[in-house]
Short mmCIF file of C-alpha atoms in Angstrom, two decimals:
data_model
loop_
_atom_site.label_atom_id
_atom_site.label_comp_id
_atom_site.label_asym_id
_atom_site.label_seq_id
_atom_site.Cartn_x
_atom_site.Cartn_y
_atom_site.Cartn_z
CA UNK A 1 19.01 -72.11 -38.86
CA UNK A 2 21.07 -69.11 -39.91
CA UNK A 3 22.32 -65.98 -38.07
CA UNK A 4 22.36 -62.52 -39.60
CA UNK A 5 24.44 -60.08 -38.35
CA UNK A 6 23.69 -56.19 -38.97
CA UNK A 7 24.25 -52.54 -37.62
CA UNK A 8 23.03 -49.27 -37.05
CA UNK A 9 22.79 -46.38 -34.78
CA UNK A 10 20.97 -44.11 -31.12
CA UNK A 11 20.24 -40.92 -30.76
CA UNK A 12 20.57 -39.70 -26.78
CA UNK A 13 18.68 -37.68 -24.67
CA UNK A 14 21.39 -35.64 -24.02
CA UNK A 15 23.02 -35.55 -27.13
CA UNK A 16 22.78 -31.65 -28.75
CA UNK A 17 21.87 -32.15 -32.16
CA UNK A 18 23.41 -29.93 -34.49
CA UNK A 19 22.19 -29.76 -38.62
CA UNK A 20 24.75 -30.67 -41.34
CA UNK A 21 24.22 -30.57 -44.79
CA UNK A 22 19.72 -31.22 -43.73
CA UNK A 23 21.17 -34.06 -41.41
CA UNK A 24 20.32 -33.58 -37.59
CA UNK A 25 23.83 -35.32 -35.73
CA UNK A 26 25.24 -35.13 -32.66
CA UNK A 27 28.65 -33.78 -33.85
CA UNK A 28 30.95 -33.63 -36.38
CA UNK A 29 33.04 -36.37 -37.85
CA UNK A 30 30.45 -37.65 -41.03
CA UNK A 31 30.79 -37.29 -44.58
CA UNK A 32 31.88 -34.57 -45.65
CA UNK A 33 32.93 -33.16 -42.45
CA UNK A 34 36.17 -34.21 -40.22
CA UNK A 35 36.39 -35.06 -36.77
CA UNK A 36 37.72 -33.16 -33.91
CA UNK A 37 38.90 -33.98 -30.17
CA UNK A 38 36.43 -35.68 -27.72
CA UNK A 39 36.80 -38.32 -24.76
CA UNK A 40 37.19 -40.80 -27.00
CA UNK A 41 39.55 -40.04 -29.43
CA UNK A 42 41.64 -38.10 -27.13
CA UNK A 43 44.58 -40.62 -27.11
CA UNK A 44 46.07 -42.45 -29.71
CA UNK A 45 47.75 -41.44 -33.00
CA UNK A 46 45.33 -40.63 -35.42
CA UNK A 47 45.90 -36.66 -35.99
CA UNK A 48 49.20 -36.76 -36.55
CA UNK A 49 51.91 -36.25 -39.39
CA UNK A 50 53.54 -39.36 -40.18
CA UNK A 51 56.87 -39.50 -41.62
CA UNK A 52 56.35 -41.17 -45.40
CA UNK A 53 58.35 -44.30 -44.62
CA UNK A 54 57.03 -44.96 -41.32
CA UNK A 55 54.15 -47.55 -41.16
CA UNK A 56 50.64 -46.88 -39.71
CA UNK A 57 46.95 -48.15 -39.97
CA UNK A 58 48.42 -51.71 -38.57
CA UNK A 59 45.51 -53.73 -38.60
CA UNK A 60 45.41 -58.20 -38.77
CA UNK A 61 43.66 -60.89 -39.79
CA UNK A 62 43.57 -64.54 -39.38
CA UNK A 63 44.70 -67.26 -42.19
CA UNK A 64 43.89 -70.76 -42.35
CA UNK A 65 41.68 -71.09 -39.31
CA UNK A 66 43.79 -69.16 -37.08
CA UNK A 67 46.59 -71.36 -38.05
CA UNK A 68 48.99 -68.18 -39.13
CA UNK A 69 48.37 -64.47 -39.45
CA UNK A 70 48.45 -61.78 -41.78
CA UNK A 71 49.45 -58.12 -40.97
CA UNK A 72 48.62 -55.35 -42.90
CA UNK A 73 49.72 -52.01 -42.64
CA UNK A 74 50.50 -48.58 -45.08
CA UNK A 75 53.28 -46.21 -45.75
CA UNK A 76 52.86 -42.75 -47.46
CA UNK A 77 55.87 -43.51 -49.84
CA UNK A 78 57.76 -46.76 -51.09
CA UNK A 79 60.55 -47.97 -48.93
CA UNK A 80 63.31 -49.69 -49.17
CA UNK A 81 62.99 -52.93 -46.40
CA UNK A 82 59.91 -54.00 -44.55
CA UNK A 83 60.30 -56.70 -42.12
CA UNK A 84 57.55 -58.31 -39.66
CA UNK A 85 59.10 -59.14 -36.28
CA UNK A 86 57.34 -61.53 -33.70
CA UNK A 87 58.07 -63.47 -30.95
CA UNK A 88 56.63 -65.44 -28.08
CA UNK A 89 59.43 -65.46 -25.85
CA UNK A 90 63.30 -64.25 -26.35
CA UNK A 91 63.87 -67.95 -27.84
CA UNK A 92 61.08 -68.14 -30.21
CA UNK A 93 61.07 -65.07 -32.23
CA UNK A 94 61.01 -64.65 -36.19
CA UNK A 95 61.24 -62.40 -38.75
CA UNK A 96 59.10 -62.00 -42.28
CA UNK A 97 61.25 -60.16 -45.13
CA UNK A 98 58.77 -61.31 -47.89
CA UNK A 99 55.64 -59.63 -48.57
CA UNK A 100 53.18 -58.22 -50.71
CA UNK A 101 53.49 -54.59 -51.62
CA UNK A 102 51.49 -52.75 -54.25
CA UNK A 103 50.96 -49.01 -54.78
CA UNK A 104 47.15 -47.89 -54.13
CA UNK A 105 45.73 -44.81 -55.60
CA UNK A 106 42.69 -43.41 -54.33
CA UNK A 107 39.61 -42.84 -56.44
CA UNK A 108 39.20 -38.90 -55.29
CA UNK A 109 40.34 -36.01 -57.66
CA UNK A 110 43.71 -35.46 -55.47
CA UNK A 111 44.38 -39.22 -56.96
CA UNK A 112 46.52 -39.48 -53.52
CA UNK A 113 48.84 -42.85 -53.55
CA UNK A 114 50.19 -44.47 -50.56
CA UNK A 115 51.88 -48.15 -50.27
CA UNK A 116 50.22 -51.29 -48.88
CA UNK A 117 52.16 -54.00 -47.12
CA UNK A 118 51.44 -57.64 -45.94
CA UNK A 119 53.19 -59.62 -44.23
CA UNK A 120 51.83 -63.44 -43.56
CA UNK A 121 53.45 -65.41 -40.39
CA UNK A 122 54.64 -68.79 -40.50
CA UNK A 123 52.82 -71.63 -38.72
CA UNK A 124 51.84 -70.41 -35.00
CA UNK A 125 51.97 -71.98 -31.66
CA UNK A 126 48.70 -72.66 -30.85
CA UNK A 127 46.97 -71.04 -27.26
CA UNK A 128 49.64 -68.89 -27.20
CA UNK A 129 49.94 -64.69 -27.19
CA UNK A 130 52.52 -63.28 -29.43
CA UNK A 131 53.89 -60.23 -29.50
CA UNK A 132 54.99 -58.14 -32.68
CA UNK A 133 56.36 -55.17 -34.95
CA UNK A 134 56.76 -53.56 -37.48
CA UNK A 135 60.11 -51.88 -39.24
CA UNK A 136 60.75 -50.61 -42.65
CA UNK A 137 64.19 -48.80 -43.74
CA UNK A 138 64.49 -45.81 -46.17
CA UNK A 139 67.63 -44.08 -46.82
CA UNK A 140 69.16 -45.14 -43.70
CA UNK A 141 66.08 -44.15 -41.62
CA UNK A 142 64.71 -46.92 -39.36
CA UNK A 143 60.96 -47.08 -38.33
CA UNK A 144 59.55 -49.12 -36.09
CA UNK A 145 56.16 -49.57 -35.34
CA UNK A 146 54.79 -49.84 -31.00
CA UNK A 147 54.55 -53.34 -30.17
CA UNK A 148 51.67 -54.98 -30.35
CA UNK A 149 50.45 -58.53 -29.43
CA UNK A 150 47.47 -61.19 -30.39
CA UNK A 151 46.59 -64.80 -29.13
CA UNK A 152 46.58 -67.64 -31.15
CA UNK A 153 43.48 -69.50 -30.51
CA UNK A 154 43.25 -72.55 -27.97
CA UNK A 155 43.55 -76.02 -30.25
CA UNK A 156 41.63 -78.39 -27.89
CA UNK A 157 39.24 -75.77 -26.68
CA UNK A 158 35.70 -76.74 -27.78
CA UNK A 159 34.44 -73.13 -27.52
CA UNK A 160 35.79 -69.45 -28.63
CA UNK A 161 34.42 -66.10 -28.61
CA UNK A 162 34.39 -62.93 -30.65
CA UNK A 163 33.07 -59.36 -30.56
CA UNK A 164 30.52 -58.15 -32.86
CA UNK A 165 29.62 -54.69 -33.98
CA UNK A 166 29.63 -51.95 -36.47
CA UNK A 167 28.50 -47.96 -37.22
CA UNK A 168 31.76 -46.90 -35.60
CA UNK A 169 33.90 -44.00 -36.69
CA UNK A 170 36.38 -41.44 -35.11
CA UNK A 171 34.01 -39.12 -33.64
CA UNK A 172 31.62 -40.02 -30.86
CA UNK A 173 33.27 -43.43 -30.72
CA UNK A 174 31.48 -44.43 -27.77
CA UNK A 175 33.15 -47.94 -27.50
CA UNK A 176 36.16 -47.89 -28.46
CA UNK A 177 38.18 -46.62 -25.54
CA UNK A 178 36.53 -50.61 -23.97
CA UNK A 179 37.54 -52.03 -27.15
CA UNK A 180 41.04 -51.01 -26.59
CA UNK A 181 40.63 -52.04 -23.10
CA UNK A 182 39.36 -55.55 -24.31
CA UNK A 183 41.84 -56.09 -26.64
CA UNK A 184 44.50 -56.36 -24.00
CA UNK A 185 42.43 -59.39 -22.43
CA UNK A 186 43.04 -61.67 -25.49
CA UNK A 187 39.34 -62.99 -23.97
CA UNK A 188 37.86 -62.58 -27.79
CA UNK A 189 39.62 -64.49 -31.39
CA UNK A 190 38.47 -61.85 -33.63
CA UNK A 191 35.99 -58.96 -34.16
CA UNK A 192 33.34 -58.66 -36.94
CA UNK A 193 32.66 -55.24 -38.28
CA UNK A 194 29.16 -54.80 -39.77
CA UNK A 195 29.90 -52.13 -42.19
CA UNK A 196 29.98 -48.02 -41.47
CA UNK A 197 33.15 -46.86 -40.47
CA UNK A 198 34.96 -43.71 -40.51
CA UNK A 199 31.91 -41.66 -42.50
CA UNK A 200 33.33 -41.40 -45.23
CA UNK A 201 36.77 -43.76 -45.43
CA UNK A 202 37.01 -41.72 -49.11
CA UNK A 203 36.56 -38.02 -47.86
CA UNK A 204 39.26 -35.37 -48.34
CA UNK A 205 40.73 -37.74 -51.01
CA UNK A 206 40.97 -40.76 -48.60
CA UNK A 207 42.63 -38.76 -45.29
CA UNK A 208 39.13 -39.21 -43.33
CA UNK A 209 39.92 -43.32 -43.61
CA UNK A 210 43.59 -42.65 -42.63
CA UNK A 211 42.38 -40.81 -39.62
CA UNK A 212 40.58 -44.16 -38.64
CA UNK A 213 42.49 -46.43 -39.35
CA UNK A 214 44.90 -44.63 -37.10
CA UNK A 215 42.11 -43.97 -34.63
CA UNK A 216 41.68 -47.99 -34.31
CA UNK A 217 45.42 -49.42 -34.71
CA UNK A 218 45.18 -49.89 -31.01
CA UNK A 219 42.28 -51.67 -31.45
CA UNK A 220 43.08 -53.78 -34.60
CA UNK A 221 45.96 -54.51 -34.58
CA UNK A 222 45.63 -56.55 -31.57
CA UNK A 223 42.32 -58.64 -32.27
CA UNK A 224 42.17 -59.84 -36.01
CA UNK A 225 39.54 -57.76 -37.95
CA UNK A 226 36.63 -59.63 -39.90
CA UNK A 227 34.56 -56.88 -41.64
CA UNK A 228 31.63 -56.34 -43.83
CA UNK A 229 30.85 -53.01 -46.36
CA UNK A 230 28.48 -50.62 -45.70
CA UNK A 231 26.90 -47.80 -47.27
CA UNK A 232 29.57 -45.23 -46.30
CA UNK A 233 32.19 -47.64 -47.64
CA UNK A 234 31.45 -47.82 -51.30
CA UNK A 235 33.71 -45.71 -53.26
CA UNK A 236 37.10 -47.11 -54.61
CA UNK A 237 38.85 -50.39 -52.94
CA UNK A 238 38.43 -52.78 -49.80
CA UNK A 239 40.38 -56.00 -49.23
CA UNK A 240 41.16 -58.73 -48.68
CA UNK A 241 39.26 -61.35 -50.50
CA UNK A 242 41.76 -64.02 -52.13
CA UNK A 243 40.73 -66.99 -50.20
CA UNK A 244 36.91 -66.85 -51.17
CA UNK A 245 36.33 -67.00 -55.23
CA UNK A 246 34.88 -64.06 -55.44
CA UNK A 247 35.83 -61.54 -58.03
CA UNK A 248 36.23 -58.32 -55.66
CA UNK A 249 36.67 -57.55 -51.95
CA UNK A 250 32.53 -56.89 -51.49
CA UNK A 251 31.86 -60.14 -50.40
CA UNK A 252 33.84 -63.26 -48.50
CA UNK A 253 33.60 -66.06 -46.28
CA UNK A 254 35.95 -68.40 -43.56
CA UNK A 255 35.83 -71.18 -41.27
CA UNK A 256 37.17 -70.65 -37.96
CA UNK A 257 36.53 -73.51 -35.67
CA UNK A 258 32.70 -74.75 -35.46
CA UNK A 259 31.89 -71.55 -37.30
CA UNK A 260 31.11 -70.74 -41.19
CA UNK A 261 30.85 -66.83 -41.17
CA UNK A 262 30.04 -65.03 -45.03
CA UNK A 263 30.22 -61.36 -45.06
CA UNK A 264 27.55 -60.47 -47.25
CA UNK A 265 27.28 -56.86 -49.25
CA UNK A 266 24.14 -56.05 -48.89
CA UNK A 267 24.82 -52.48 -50.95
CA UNK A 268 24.39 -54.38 -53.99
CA UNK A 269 20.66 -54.22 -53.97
CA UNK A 270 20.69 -50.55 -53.29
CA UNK A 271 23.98 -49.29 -55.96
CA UNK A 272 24.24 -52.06 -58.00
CA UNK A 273 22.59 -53.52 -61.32
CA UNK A 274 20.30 -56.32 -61.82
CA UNK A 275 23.71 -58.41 -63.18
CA UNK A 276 25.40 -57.43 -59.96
CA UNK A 277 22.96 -58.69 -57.70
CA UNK A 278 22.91 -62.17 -59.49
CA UNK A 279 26.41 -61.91 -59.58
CA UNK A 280 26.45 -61.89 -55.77
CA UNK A 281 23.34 -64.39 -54.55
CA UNK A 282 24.95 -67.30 -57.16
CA UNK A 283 28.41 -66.43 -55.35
CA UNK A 284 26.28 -66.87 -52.04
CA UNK A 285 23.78 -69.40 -52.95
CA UNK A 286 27.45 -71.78 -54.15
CA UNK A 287 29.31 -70.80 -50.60
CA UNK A 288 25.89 -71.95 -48.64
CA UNK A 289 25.70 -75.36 -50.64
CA UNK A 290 29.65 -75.93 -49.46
CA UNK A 291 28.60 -74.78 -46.38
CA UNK A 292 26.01 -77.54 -46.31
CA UNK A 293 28.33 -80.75 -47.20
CA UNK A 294 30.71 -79.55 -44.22
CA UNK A 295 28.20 -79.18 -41.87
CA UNK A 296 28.58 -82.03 -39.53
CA UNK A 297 31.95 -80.56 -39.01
CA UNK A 298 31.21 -76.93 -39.14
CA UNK A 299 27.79 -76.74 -37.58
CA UNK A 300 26.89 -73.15 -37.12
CA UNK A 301 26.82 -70.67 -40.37
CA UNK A 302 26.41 -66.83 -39.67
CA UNK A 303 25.72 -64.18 -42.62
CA UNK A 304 27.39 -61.02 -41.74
CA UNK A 305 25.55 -57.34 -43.78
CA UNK A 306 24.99 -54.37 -43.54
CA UNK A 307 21.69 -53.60 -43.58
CA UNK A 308 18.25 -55.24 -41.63
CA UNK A 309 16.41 -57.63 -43.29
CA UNK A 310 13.94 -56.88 -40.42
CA UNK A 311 13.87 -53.76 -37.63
CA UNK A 312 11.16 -52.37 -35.83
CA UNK A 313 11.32 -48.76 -36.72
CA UNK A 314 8.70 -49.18 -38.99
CA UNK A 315 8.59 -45.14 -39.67
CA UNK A 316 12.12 -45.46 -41.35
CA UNK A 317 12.44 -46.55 -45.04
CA UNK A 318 15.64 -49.23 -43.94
CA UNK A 319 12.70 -50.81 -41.62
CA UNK A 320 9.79 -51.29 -44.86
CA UNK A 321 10.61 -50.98 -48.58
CA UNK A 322 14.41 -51.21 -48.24
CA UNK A 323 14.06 -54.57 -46.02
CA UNK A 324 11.16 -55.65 -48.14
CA UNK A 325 14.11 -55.11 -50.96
CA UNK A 326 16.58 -57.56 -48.96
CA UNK A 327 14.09 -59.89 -48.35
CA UNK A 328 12.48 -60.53 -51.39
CA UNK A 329 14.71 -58.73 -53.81
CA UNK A 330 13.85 -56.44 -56.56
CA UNK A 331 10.51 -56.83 -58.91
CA UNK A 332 9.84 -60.07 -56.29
CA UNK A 333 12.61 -62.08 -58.12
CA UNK A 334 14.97 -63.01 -55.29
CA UNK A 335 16.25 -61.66 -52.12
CA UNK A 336 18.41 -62.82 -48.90
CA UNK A 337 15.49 -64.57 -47.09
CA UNK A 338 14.69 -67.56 -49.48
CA UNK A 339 18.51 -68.51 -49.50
CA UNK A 340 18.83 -68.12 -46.06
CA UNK A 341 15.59 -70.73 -45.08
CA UNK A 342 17.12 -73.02 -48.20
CA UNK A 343 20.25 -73.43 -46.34
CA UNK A 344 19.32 -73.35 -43.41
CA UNK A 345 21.57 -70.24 -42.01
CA UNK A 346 21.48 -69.99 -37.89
CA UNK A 347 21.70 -66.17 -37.87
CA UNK A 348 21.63 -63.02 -40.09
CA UNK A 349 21.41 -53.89 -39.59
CA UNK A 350 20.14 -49.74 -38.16
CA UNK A 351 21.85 -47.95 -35.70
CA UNK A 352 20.65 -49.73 -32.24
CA UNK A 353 20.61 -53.28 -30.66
CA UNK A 354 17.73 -55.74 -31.71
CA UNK A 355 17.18 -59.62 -31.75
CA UNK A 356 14.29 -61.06 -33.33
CA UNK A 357 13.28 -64.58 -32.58
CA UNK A 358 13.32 -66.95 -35.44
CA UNK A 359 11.89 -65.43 -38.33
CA UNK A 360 10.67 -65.91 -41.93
CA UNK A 361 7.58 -64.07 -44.26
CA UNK A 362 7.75 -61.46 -41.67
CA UNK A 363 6.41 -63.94 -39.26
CA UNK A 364 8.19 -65.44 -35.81
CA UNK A 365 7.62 -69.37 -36.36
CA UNK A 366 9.05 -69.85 -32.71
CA UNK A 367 10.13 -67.86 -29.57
CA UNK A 368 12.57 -71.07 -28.57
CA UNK A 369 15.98 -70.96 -30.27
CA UNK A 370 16.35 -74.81 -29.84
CA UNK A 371 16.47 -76.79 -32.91
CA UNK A 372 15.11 -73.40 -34.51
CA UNK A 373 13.13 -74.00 -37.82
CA UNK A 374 14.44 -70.72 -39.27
CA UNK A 375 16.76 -67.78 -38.82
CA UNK A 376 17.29 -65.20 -36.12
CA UNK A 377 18.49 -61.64 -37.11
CA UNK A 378 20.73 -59.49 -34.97
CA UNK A 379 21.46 -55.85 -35.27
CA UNK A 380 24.17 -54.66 -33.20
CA UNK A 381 25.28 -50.93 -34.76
CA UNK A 382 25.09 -48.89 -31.44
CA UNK A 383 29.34 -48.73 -30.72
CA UNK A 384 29.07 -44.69 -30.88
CA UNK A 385 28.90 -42.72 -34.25
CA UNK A 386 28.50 -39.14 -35.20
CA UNK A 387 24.90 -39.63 -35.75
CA UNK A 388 24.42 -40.76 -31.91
CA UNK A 389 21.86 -43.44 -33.30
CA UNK A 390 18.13 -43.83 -33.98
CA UNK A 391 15.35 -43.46 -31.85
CA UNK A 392 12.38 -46.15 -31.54
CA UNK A 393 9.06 -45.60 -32.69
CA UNK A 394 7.08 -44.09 -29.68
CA UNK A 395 2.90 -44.92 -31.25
CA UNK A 396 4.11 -48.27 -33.47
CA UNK A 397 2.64 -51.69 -32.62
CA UNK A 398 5.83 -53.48 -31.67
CA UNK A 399 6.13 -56.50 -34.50
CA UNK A 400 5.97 -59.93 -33.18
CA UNK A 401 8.89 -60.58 -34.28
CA UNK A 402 10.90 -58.52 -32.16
CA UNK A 403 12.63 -60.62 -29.46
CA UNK A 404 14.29 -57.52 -27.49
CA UNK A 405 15.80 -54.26 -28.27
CA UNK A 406 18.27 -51.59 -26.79
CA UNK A 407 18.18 -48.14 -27.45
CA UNK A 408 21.79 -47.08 -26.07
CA UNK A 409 25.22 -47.25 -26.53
CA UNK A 410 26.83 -51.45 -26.36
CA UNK A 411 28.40 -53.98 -27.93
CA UNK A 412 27.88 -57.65 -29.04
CA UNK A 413 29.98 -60.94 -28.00
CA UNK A 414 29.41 -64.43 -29.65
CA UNK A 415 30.40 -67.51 -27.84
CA UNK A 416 30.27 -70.36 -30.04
CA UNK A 417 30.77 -74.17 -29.21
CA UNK A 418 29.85 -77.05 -31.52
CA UNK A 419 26.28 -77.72 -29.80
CA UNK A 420 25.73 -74.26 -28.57
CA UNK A 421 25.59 -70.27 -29.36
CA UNK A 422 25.55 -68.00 -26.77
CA UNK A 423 24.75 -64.10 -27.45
CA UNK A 424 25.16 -61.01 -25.28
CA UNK A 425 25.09 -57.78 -26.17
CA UNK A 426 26.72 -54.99 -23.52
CA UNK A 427 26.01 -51.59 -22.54
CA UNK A 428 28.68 -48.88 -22.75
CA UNK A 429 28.39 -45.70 -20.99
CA UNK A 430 28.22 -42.67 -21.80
CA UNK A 431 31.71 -41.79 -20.46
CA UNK A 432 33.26 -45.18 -22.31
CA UNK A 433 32.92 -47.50 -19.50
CA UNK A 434 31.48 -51.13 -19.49
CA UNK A 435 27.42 -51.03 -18.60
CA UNK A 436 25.16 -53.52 -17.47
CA UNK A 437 24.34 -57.01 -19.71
CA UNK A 438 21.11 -56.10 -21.66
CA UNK A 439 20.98 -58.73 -23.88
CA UNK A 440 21.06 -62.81 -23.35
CA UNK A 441 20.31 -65.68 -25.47
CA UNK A 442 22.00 -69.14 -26.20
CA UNK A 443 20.73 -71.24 -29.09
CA UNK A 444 21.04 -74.65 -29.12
CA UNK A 445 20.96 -77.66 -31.91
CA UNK A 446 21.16 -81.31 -31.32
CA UNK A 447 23.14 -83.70 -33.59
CA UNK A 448 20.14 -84.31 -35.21
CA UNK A 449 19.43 -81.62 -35.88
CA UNK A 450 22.49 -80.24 -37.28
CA UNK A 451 21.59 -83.58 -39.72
CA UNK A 452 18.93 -82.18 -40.69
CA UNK A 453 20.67 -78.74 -41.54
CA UNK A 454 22.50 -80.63 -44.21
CA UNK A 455 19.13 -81.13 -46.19
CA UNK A 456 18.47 -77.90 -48.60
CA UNK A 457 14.97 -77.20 -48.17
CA UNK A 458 12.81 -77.14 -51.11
CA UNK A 459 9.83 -75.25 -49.44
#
């Protein structure tokens, strides 16, 4: 069984829609067009001037299973010293002098540079929070960054959880005041991004993806950051990628505990060439078959994209030909579905919150999720965009597919233990606060099942 992971967005009732460039949105903040002041960016430091030497857009990410972790963070101009401080109490603290620096251009016509750093921790203390800055030195000038902090996951525990959700970007961020708020509970390892943030991260040569990365330091750089491309992140760079034998930063994949999670570009079928698209299912089709021959160890394997392989807004061309494209790929040759049933993936995007029950040929084989023969997909892109989201189909037979759906603002948490999977998916209010649970489901595979798993199908 395999779980896919997607986004997308709502629109709501009492949203007032405005038109940009023949788009109906609920406010500005989407390509082409920057963001102003609401209730949820109010706070935080995303429209101001930096100095050049001082860092920003702190964000982290985990390394070897949660073992260490790397910071990454950017300065306008080169400086002298960078150091990583961090410490779990005043007699365990260290410092990281070493790191990897490199100049970035940006792809636009301003051809505006700006510095990347990362830093990489020793060995951590496991089940323990950690607290840390930043500091870099320029002629005499010392910076340093707010203190953050992050947990260091539990070694004995059999179970962990993480947050799951994507479409988000600086205006009408719905969620993100809670994710802030979460992120000082240490509750959740890491969060996975499905793709669609900051509409565009390129415009006004690159400052729109400054803005939010600036908008979500709070956010990420206290819960490590797993993330997948979307449409609106296509243009120039992303990273990082190193650990996954992949040629560029489109496409990845890590262990973390009883997990195997692959973020999957599924932009390739749309903007790429017929080479590119091979390129990318033999990367995939290889991780899956090293997937297999660990699975007794690492039972559970969930395929993070960007866009649905199924959703039931049948009236919307992401819904039919563009998740008939996904499926079954281009001309009929090959698409995600036949390597998802080979390998036997347990899960596997549109602006709203939908579960299907386990799926394949556009069929459901089961409504149980025990010892499931096949995938489940979930989209969970409804954290608050400019767009507000997309409405349901009001006349459309509802596919049988279609486990349950949410047409509102909300989030996604996974709970994962070696025997079980448990998903909810969260309501946020209008106003930013926590809303009721609309969403529960746990999934659930024996030992022999999970044998089984190890067999690639041949059907």
């Amino acid at each position: 069984m395999y779980i896919l992971l997607l986004i997308t967005s709502i629109l709501t009732a009492t949203a007032k829609a405005l038109v940009i460039n023949n788009k109906t949105v609920i406010c500005y903040g989407g390509p082409g067009t920057l963001p102003s002041t609401d209730l949820y960016n109010k706070h935080g430091d995303w429209n101001r001037t930096y100095h050049p030497a001082e860092p920003q857009q702190i964000h982290t990410s985990w390394v070897s299973n949660g073992k260490a972790i790397r910071v990454q963070f950017s300065t306008i101009s080169s400086v002298e010293n960078s150091r990583l401080h961090y410490w779990y109490d005043s007699d365990n603290d260290d410092v990281v002098y070493e790191n990897l620096n490199w100049e970035f251009v940006d792809g636009g016509i301003a051809k505006k540079s700006q510095f990347m750093h990362t830093f990489t921790s020793k060995q951590l203390v496991p089940s323990t929070i950690y607290k840390y800055n930043i500091e870099t030195t320029d002629k005499d000038q010392v910076f340093v960054s707010n203190t953050y902090e992050f947990h260091t996951p539990q070694e004995d525990a059999v179970s962990f959880k993480f947050l799951a959700t994507g479409d988000l970007g600086v205006a009408n961020a719905v969620s993100m005041p809670l994710f802030k708020e979460l992120a000082q509970n240490h509750d959740y390892d890491f969060v996975a991004i499905m793709g669609d943030q900051g509409y565009n991260l390129d415009d006004f040569n690159g400052t729109k993806g400054d803005q939010y990365m600036n908008f979500a330091q709070d956010f990420y750089a206290n819960v490590p950051l797993l993330t997948t491309a979307g449409n609106h992140e296509e243009a120039f760079d992303l990273m990082p990628y190193y650990e996954s034998n992949f040629d560029n930063a489109m496409q990845y994949s890590i262990d973390y505990k009883s997990l195997h999670l692959i973020s999957f570009a599924t932009e390739v079928f749309f903007e790429g060439s017929d080479a590119q698209v091979q390129t990318s299912l033999q990367w995939l089709e290889s991780d899956l078959i090293k997937a297999s021959r660990r699975r007794a160890k690492v039972p559970w394997i969930i395929v993070i994209g960007h866009r649905p392989l199924y959703c039931s807004i049948l009236s919307n061309p992401d819904c039919k030909e563009n998740a008939e494209t996904l499926r079954f790929g281009h001309s009929k040759q090959q698409g995600l579905e036949s390597l998802l049933v080979k390998y036997n993936v347990d899960i596997g995007h549109k602006h709203n919150y939908e579960r299907t029950f386990p799926v394949r040929n556009d069929t459901a084989l089961t409504r149980s999720y025990h010892n499931a023969p096949s995938f489940f997909q979930v989209i969970t892109g409804n954290a608050g965009n400019y767009e507000g989201g997309d409405v349901f189909d009001k006349d459309t037979e509802i596919p049988s597919w279609l486990g349950n759906r949410f047409q509102g603002y909300g989030f996604s948490t996974i709970e994962i233990s070696p025997r079980h999977l448990d998903l909810h998916h969260y309501e946020t209010h209008i106003d930013g606060t926590l809303g009721r649970l609309q969403d529960h489901v746990r999934v659930s595979k024996t030992a022999c099942h999970i044998n089984k798993q190890r067999i690639i199908r041949q059907d």
